PDB file of C-alpha atoms in Angstrom:
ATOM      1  CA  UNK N   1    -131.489 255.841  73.361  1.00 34.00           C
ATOM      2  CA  UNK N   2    -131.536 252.675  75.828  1.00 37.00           C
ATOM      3  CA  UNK N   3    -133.549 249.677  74.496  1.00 39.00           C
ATOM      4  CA  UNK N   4    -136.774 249.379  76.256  1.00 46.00           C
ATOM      5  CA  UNK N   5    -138.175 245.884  76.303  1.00 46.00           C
ATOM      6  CA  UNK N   6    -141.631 246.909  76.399  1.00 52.00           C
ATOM      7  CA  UNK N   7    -140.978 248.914  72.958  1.00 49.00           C
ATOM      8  CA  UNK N   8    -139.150 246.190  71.554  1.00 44.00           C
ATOM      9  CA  UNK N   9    -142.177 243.760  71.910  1.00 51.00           C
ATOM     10  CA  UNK N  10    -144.337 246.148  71.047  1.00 78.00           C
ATOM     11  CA  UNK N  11    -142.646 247.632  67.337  1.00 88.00           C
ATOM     12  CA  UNK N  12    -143.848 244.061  65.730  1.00 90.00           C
ATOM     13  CA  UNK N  13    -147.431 243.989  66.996  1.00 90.00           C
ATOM     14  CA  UNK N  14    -150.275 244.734  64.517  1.00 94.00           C
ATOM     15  CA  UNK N  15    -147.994 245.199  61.317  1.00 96.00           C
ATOM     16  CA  UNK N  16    -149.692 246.669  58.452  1.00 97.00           C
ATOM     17  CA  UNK N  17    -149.689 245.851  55.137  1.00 97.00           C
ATOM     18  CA  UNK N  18    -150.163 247.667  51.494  1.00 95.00           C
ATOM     19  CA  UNK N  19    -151.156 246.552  48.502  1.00 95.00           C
ATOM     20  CA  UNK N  20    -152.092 247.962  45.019  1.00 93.00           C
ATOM     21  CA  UNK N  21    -156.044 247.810  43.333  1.00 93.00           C
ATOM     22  CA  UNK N  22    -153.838 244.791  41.195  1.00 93.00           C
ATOM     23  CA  UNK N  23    -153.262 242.667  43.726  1.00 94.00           C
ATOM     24  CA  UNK N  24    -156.514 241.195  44.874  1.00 96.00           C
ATOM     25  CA  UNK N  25    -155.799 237.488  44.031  1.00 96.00           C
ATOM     26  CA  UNK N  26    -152.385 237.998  45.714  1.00 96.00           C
ATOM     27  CA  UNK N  27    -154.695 239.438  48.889  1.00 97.00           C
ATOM     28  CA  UNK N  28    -156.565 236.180  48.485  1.00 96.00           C
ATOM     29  CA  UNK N  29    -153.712 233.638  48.422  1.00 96.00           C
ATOM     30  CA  UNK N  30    -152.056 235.672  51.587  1.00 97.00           C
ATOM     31  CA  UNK N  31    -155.102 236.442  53.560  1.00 97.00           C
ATOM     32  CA  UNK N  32    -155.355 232.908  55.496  1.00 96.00           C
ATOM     33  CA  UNK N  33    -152.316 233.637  56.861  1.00 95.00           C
ATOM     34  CA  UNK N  34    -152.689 237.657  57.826  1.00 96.00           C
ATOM     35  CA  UNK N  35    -154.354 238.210  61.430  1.00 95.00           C
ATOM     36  CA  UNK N  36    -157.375 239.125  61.378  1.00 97.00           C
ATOM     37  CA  UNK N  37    -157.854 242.602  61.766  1.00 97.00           C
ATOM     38  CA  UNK N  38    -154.852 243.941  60.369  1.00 97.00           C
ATOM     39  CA  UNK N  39    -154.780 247.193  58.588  1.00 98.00           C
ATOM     40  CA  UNK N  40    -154.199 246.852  54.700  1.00 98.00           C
ATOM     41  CA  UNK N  41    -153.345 249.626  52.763  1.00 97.00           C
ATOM     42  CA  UNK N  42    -154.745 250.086  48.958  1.00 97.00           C
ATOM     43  CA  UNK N  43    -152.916 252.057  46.898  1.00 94.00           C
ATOM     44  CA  UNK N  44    -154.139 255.025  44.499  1.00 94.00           C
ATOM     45  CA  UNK N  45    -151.677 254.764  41.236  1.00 89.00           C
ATOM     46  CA  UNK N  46    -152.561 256.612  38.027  1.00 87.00           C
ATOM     47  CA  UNK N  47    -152.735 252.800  36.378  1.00 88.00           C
ATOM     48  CA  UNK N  48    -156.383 252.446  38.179  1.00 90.00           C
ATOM     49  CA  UNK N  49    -159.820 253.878  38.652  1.00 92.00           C
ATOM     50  CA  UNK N  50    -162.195 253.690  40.977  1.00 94.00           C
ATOM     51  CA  UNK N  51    -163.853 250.413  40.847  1.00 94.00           C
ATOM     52  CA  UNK N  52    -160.490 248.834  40.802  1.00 94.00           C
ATOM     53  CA  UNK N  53    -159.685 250.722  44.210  1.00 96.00           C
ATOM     54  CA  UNK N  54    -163.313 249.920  45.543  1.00 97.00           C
ATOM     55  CA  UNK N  55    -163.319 246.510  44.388  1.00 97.00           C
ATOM     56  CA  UNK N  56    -159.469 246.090  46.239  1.00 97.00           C
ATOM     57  CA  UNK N  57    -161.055 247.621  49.457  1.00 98.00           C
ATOM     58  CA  UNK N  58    -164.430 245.127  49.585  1.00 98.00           C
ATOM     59  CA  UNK N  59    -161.651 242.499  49.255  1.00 98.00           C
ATOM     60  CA  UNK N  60    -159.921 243.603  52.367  1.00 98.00           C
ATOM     61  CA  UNK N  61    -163.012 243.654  54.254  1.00 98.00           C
ATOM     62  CA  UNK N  62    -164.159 241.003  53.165  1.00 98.00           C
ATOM     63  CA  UNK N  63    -160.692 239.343  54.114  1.00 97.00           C
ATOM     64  CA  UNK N  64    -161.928 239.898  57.947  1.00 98.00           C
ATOM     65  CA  UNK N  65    -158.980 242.620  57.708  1.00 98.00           C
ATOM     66  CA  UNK N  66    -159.356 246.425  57.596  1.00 98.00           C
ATOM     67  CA  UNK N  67    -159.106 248.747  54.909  1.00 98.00           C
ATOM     68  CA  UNK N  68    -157.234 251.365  55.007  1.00 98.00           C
ATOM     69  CA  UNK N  69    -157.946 253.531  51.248  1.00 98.00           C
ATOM     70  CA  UNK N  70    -155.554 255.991  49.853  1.00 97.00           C
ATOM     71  CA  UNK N  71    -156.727 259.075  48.074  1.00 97.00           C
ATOM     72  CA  UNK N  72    -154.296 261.190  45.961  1.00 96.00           C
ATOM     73  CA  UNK N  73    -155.201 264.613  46.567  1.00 97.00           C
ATOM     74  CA  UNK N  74    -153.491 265.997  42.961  1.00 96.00           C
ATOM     75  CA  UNK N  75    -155.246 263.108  40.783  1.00 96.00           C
ATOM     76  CA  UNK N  76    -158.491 263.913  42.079  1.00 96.00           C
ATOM     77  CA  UNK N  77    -160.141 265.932  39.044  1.00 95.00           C
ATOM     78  CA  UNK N  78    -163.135 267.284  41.213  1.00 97.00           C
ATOM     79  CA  UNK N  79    -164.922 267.641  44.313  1.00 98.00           C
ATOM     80  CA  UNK N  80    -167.262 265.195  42.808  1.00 98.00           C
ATOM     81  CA  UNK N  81    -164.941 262.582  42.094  1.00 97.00           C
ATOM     82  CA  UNK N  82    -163.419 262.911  45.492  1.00 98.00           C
ATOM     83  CA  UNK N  83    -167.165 262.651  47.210  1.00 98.00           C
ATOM     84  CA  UNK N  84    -167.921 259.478  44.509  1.00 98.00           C
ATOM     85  CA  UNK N  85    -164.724 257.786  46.031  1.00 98.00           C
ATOM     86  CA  UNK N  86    -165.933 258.887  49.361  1.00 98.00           C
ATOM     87  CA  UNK N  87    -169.221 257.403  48.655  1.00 98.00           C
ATOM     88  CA  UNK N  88    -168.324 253.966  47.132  1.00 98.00           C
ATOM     89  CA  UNK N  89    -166.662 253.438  49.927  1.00 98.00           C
ATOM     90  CA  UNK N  90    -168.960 253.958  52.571  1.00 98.00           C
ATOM     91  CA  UNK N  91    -171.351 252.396  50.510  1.00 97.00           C
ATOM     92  CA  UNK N  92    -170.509 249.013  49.082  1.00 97.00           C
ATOM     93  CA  UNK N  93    -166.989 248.936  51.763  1.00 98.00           C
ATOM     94  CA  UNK N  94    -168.166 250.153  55.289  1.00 97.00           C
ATOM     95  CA  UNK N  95    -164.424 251.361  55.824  1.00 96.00           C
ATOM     96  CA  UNK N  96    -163.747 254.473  58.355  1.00 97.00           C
ATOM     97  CA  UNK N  97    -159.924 254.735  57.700  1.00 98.00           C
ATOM     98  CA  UNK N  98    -158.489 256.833  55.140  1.00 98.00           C
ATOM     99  CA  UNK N  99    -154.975 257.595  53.646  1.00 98.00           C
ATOM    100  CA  UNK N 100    -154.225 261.331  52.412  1.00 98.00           C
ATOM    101  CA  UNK N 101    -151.525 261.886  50.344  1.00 96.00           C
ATOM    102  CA  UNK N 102    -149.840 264.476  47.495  1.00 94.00           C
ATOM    103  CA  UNK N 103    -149.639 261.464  44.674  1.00 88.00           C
ATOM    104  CA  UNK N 104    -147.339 261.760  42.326  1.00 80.00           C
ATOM    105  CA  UNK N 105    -148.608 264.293  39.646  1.00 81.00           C
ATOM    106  CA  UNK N 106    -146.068 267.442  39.996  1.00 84.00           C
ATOM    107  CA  UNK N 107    -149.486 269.773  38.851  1.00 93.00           C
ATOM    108  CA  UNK N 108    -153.148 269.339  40.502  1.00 95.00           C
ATOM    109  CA  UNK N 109    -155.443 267.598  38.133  1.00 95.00           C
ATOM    110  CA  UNK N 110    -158.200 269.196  40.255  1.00 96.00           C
ATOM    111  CA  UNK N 111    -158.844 271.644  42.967  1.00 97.00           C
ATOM    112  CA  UNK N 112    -156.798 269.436  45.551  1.00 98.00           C
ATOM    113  CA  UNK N 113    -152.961 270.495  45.571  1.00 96.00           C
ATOM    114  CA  UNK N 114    -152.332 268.672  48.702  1.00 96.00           C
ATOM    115  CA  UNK N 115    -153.406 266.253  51.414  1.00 97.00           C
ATOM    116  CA  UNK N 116    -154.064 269.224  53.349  1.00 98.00           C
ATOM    117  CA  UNK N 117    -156.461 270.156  51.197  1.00 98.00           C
ATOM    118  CA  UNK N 118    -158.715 266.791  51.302  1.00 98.00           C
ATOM    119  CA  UNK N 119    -158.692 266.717  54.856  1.00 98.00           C
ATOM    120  CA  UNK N 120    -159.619 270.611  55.044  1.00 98.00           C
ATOM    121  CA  UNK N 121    -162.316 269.942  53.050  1.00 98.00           C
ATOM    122  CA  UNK N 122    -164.080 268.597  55.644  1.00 98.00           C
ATOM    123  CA  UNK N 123    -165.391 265.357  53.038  1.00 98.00           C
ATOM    124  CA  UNK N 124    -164.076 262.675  54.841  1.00 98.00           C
ATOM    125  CA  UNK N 125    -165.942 263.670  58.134  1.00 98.00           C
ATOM    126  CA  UNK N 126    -168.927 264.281  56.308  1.00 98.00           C
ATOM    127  CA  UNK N 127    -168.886 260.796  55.120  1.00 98.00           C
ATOM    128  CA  UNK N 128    -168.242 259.016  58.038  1.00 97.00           C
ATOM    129  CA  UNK N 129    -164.379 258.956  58.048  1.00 98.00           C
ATOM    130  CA  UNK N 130    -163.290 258.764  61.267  1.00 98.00           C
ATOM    131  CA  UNK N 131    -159.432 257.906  61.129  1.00 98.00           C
ATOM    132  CA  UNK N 132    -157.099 259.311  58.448  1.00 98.00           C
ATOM    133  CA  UNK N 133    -153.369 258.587  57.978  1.00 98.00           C
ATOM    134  CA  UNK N 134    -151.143 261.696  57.202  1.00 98.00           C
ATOM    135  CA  UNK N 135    -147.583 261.111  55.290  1.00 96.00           C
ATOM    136  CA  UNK N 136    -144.364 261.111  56.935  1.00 96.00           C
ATOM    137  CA  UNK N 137    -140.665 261.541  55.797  1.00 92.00           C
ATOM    138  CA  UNK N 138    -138.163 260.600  58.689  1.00 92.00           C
ATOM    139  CA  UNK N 139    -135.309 261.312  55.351  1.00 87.00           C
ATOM    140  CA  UNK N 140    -137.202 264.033  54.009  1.00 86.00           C
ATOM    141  CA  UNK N 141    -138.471 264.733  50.556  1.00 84.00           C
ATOM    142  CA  UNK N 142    -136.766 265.315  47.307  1.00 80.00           C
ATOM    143  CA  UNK N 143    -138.753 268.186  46.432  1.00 81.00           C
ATOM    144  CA  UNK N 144    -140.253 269.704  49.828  1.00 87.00           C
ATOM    145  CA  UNK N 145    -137.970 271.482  52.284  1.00 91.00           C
ATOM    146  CA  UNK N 146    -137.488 270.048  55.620  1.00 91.00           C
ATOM    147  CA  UNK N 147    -139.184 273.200  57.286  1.00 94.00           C
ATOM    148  CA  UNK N 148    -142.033 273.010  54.946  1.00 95.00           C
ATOM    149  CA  UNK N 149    -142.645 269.130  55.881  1.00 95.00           C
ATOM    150  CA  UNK N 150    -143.007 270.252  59.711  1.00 97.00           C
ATOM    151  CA  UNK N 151    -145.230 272.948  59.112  1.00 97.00           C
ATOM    152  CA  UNK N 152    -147.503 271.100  56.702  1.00 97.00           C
ATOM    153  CA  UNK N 153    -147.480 267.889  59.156  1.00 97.00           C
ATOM    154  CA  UNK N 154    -148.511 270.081  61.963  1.00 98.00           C
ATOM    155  CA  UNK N 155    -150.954 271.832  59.629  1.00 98.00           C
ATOM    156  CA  UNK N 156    -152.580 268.090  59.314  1.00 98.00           C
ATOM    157  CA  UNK N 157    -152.408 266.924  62.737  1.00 98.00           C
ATOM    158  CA  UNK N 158    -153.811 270.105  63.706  1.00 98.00           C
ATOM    159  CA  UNK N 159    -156.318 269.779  61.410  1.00 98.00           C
ATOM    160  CA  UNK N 160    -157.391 266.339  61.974  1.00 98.00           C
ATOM    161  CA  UNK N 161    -158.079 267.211  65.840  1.00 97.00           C
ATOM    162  CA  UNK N 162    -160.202 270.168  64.890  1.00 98.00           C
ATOM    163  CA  UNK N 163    -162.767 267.852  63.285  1.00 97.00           C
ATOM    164  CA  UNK N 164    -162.307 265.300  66.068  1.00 97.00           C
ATOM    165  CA  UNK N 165    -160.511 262.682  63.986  1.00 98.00           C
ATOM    166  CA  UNK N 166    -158.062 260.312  64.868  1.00 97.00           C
ATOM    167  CA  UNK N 167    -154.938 259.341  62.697  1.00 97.00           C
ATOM    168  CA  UNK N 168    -151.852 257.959  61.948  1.00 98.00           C
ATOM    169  CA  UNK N 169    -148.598 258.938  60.575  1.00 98.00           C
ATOM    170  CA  UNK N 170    -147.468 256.416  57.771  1.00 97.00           C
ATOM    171  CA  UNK N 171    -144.212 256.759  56.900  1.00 94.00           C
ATOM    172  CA  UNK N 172    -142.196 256.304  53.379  1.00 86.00           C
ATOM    173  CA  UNK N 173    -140.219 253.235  53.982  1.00 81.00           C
ATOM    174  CA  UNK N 174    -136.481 253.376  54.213  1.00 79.00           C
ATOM    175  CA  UNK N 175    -133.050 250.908  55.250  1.00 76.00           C
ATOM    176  CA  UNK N 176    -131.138 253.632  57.927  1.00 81.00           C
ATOM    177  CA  UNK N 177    -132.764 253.909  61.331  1.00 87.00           C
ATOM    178  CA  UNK N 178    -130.600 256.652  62.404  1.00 89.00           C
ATOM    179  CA  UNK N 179    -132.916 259.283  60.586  1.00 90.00           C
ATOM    180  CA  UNK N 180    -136.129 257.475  61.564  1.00 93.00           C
ATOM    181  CA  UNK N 181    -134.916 257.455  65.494  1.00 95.00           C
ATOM    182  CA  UNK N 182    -134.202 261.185  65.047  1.00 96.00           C
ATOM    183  CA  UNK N 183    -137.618 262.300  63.386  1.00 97.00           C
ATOM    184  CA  UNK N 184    -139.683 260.000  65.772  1.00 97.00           C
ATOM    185  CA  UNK N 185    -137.465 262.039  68.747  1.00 97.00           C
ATOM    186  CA  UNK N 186    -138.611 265.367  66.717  1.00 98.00           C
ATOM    187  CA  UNK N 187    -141.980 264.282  66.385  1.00 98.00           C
ATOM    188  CA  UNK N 188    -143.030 263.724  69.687  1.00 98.00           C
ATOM    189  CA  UNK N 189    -140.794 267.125  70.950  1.00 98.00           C
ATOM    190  CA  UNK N 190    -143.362 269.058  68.565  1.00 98.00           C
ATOM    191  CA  UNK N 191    -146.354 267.215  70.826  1.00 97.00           C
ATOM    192  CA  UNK N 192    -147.459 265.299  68.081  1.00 98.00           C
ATOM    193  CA  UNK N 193    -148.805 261.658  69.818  1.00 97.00           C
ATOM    194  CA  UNK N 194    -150.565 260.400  67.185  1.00 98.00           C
ATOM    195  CA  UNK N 195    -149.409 256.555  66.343  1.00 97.00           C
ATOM    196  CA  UNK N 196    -146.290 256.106  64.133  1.00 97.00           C
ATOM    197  CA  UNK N 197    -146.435 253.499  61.446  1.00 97.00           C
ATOM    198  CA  UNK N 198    -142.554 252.974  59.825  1.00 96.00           C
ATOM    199  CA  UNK N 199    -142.529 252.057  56.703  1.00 92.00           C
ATOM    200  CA  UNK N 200    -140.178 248.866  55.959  1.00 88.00           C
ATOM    201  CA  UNK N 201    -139.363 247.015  53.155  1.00 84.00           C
ATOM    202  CA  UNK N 202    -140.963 243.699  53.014  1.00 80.00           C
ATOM    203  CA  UNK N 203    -138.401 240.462  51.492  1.00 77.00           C
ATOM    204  CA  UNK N 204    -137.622 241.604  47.937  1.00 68.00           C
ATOM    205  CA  UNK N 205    -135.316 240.428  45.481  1.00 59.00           C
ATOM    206  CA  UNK N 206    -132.744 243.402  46.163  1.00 60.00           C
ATOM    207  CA  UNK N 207    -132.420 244.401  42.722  1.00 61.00           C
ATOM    208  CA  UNK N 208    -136.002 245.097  42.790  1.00 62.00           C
ATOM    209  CA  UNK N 209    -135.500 246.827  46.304  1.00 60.00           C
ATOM    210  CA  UNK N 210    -132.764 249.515  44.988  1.00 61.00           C
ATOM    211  CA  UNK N 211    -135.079 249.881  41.534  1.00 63.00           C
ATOM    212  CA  UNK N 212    -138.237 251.252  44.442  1.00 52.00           C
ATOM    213  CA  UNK N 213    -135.645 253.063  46.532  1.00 59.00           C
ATOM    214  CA  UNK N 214    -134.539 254.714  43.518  1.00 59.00           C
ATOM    215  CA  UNK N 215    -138.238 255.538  42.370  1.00 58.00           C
ATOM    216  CA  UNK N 216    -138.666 257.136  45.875  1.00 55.00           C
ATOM    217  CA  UNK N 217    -135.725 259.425  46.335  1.00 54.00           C
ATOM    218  CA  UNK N 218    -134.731 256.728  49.521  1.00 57.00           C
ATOM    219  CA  UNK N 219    -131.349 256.911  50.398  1.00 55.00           C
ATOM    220  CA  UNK N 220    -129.608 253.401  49.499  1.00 51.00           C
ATOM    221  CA  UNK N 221    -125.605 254.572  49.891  1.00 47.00           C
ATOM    222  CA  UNK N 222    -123.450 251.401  49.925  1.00 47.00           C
ATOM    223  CA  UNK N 223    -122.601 251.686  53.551  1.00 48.00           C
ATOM    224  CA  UNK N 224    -126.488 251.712  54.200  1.00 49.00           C
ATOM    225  CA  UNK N 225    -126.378 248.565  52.402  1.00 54.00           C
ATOM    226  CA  UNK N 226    -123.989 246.929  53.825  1.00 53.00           C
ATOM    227  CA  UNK N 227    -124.952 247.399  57.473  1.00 52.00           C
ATOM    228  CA  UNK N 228    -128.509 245.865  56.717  1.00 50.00           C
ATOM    229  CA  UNK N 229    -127.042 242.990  55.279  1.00 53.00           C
ATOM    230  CA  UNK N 230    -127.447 243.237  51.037  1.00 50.00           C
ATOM    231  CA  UNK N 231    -124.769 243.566  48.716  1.00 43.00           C
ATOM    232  CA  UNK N 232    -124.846 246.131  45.882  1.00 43.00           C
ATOM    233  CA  UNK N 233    -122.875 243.754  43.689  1.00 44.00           C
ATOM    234  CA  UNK N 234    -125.247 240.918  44.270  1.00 43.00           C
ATOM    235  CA  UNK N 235    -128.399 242.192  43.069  1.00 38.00           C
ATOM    236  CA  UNK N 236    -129.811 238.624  42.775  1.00 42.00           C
ATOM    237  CA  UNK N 237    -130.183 237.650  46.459  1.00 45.00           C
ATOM    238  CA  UNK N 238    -132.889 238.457  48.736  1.00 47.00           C
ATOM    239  CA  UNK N 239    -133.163 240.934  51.720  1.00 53.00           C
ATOM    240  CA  UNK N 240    -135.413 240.810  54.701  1.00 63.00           C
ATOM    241  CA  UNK N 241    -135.629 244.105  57.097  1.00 79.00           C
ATOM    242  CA  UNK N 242    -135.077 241.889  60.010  1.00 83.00           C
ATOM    243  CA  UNK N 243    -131.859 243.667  60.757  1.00 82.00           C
ATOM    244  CA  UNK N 244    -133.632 247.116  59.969  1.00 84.00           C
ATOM    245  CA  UNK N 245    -136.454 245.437  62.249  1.00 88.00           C
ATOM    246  CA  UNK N 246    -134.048 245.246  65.293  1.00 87.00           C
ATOM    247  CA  UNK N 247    -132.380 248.092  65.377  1.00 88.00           C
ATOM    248  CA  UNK N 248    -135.263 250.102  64.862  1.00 92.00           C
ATOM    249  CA  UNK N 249    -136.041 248.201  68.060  1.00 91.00           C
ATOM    250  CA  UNK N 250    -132.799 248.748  70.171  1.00 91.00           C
ATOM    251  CA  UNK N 251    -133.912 253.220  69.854  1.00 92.00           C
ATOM    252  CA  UNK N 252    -137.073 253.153  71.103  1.00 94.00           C
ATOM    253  CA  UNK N 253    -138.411 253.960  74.623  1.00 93.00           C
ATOM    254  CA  UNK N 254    -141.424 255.006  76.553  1.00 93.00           C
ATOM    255  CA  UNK N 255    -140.797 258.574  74.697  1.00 94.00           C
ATOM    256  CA  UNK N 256    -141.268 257.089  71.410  1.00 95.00           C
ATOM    257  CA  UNK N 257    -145.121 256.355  72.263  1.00 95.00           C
ATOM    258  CA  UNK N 258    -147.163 254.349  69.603  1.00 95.00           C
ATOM    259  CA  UNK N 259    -144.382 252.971  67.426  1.00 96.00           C
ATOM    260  CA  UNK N 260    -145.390 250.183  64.563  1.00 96.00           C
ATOM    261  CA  UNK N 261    -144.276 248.787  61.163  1.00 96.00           C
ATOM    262  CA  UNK N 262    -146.077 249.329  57.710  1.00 96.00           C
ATOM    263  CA  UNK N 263    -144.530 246.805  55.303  1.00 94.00           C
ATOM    264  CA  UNK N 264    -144.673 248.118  51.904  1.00 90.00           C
ATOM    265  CA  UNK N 265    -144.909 244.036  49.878  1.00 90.00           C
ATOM    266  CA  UNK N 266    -142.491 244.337  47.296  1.00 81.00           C
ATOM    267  CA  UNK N 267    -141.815 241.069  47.066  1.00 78.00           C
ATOM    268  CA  UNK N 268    -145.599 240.003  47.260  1.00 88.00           C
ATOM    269  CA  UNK N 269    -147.802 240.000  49.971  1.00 92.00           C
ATOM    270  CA  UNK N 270    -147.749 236.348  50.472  1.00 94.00           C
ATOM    271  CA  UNK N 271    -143.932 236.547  50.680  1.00 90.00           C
ATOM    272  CA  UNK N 272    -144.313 238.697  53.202  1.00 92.00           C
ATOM    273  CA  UNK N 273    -147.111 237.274  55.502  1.00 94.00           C
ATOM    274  CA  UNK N 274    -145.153 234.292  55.915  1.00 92.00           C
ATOM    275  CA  UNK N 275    -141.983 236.196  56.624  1.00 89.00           C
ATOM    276  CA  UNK N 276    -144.071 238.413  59.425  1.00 92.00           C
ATOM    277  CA  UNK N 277    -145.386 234.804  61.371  1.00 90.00           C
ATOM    278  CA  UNK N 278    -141.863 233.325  60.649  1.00 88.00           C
ATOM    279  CA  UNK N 279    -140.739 236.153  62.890  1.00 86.00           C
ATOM    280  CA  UNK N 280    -143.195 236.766  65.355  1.00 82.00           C
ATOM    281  CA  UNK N 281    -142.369 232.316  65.634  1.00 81.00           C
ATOM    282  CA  UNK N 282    -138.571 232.697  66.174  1.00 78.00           C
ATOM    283  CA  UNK N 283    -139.652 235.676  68.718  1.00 75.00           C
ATOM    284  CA  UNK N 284    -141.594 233.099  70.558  1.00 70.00           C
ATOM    285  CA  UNK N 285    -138.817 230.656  70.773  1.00 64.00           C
ATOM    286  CA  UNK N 286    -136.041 233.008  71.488  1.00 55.00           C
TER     287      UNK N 286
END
């Protein structure tokens, strides 16, 4: 696809962020230089419980950004632990957003086998929920059938407009645009407009990079490597996605609609709210 300037300028504005229920002080240290407003997601890991994921939230709010709270349908025990989370956050948070996701555990731990299911539920909406993120996998899924990941992201989207939500698709993050430019082109030819978030690695350490990839099923072949400028024999530099950044760029047009970056902070979030204004500065003076 021909570059469009307008999407060029427009791929970098109002990045989002992630961060785990861990990381508050990191939050802290970082926020002063985060615009206000941006969306920060927190995490839902097996390694923390509710008030830890609450208590993360508050801290984003509190931040002047916007919280954006994961749930993981298949650690969710209940429908009453899934309303509690629903509750605290309302409650002591004020957040609207919400991200639905599998999680990790291969078996439910509860009667929620899928992100489907949560938002089916109807719970979110009942509680005042009035965006939810869905998942997306422009290089697939180790354990889910291409065909079943259309069907089940239609199922969502689908789902989200019958009970007059809005969302966003949040992608896993990746280093090959080629497969992201061709599932954003398949996206949209299934009439799915909702906004695109692509997930990019923020600056890591790249032996810390290939040890995520790995834990994600992301492709990290040597050539991949190589074209986005990090060595697989020098696992002690550093790697920034501004490469990945650019030629994400170069394939998007009017088509694409709403396309934007989620940066997944491996190497800390204050790492990588200084890298974000160090670009969006070297933008300017371009």
């Amino acid at each position: 696809m021909a570059m469009n300037n307008d999407a060029a300028a427009s791929v970098m504005a109002d990045p989002s962020l992630e961060m785990t229920g861990k990381d508050v002080d990191a939050l802290l240290a970082a926020a002063p230089k985060i615009t206000p407003g941006t969306r920060v997601n927190v995490t839902f890991l097996g390694n923390e419980n509710l008030d830890m994921r609450v208590a993360a939230a508050k801290a984003v709010h509190d931040a002047g950004l916007i919280p954006v709270s994961h749930v993981a349908a298949r650690r969710m025990s209940s429908e009453e632990e899934f309303v509690e989370f629903l509750v605290a956050l309302r409650g002591q948070v004020g957040t609207t957003h919400l991200f639905t996701v599998g999680g990790d555990p291969s078996e439910p731990m509860g009667p929620y086998a899928s992100a489907l299911d949560l938002i089916r539920s109807g719970l979110p909406a009942e509680h005042g929920f009035t965006d939810i993120s869905i998942a997306g996998y422009p290089e697939g899924h180790p354990d889910i059938a291409d065909t079943e990941l259309w069907d089940v992201l239609e199922a969502k989207v689908a789902a989200l407009q019958q009970q007059g939500l809005s969302g966003t698709i949040l992608t896993q993050f990746g280093f090959d645009v080629d497969p992201i430019h061709d599932w954003i082109r398949e996206v949209r030819a299934r009439g799915i407009n909702l906004p695109i978030r692509i997930g990019v690695p923020g600056p890591a350490g790249i032996k810390r990079l290939m040890t995520y990839a790995k834990r994600f099923g992301v492709s990290t072949s040597a050539g991949i490597a190589r074209k986005y400028g990090f060595s697989m024999t020098n696992l002690l530099g550093t790697a920034g996605p501004e490469r990945l950044i650019r030629d994400l760029q170069k394939g998007l047009n009017p088509e694409s609609g709403d396309v934007k970056l989620h940066f997944y902070t491996f190497g800390g979030m204050e790492t990588t709210a200084d890298w974000i204004a160090e670009y969006d500065a070297r933008q300017l003076g371009s």
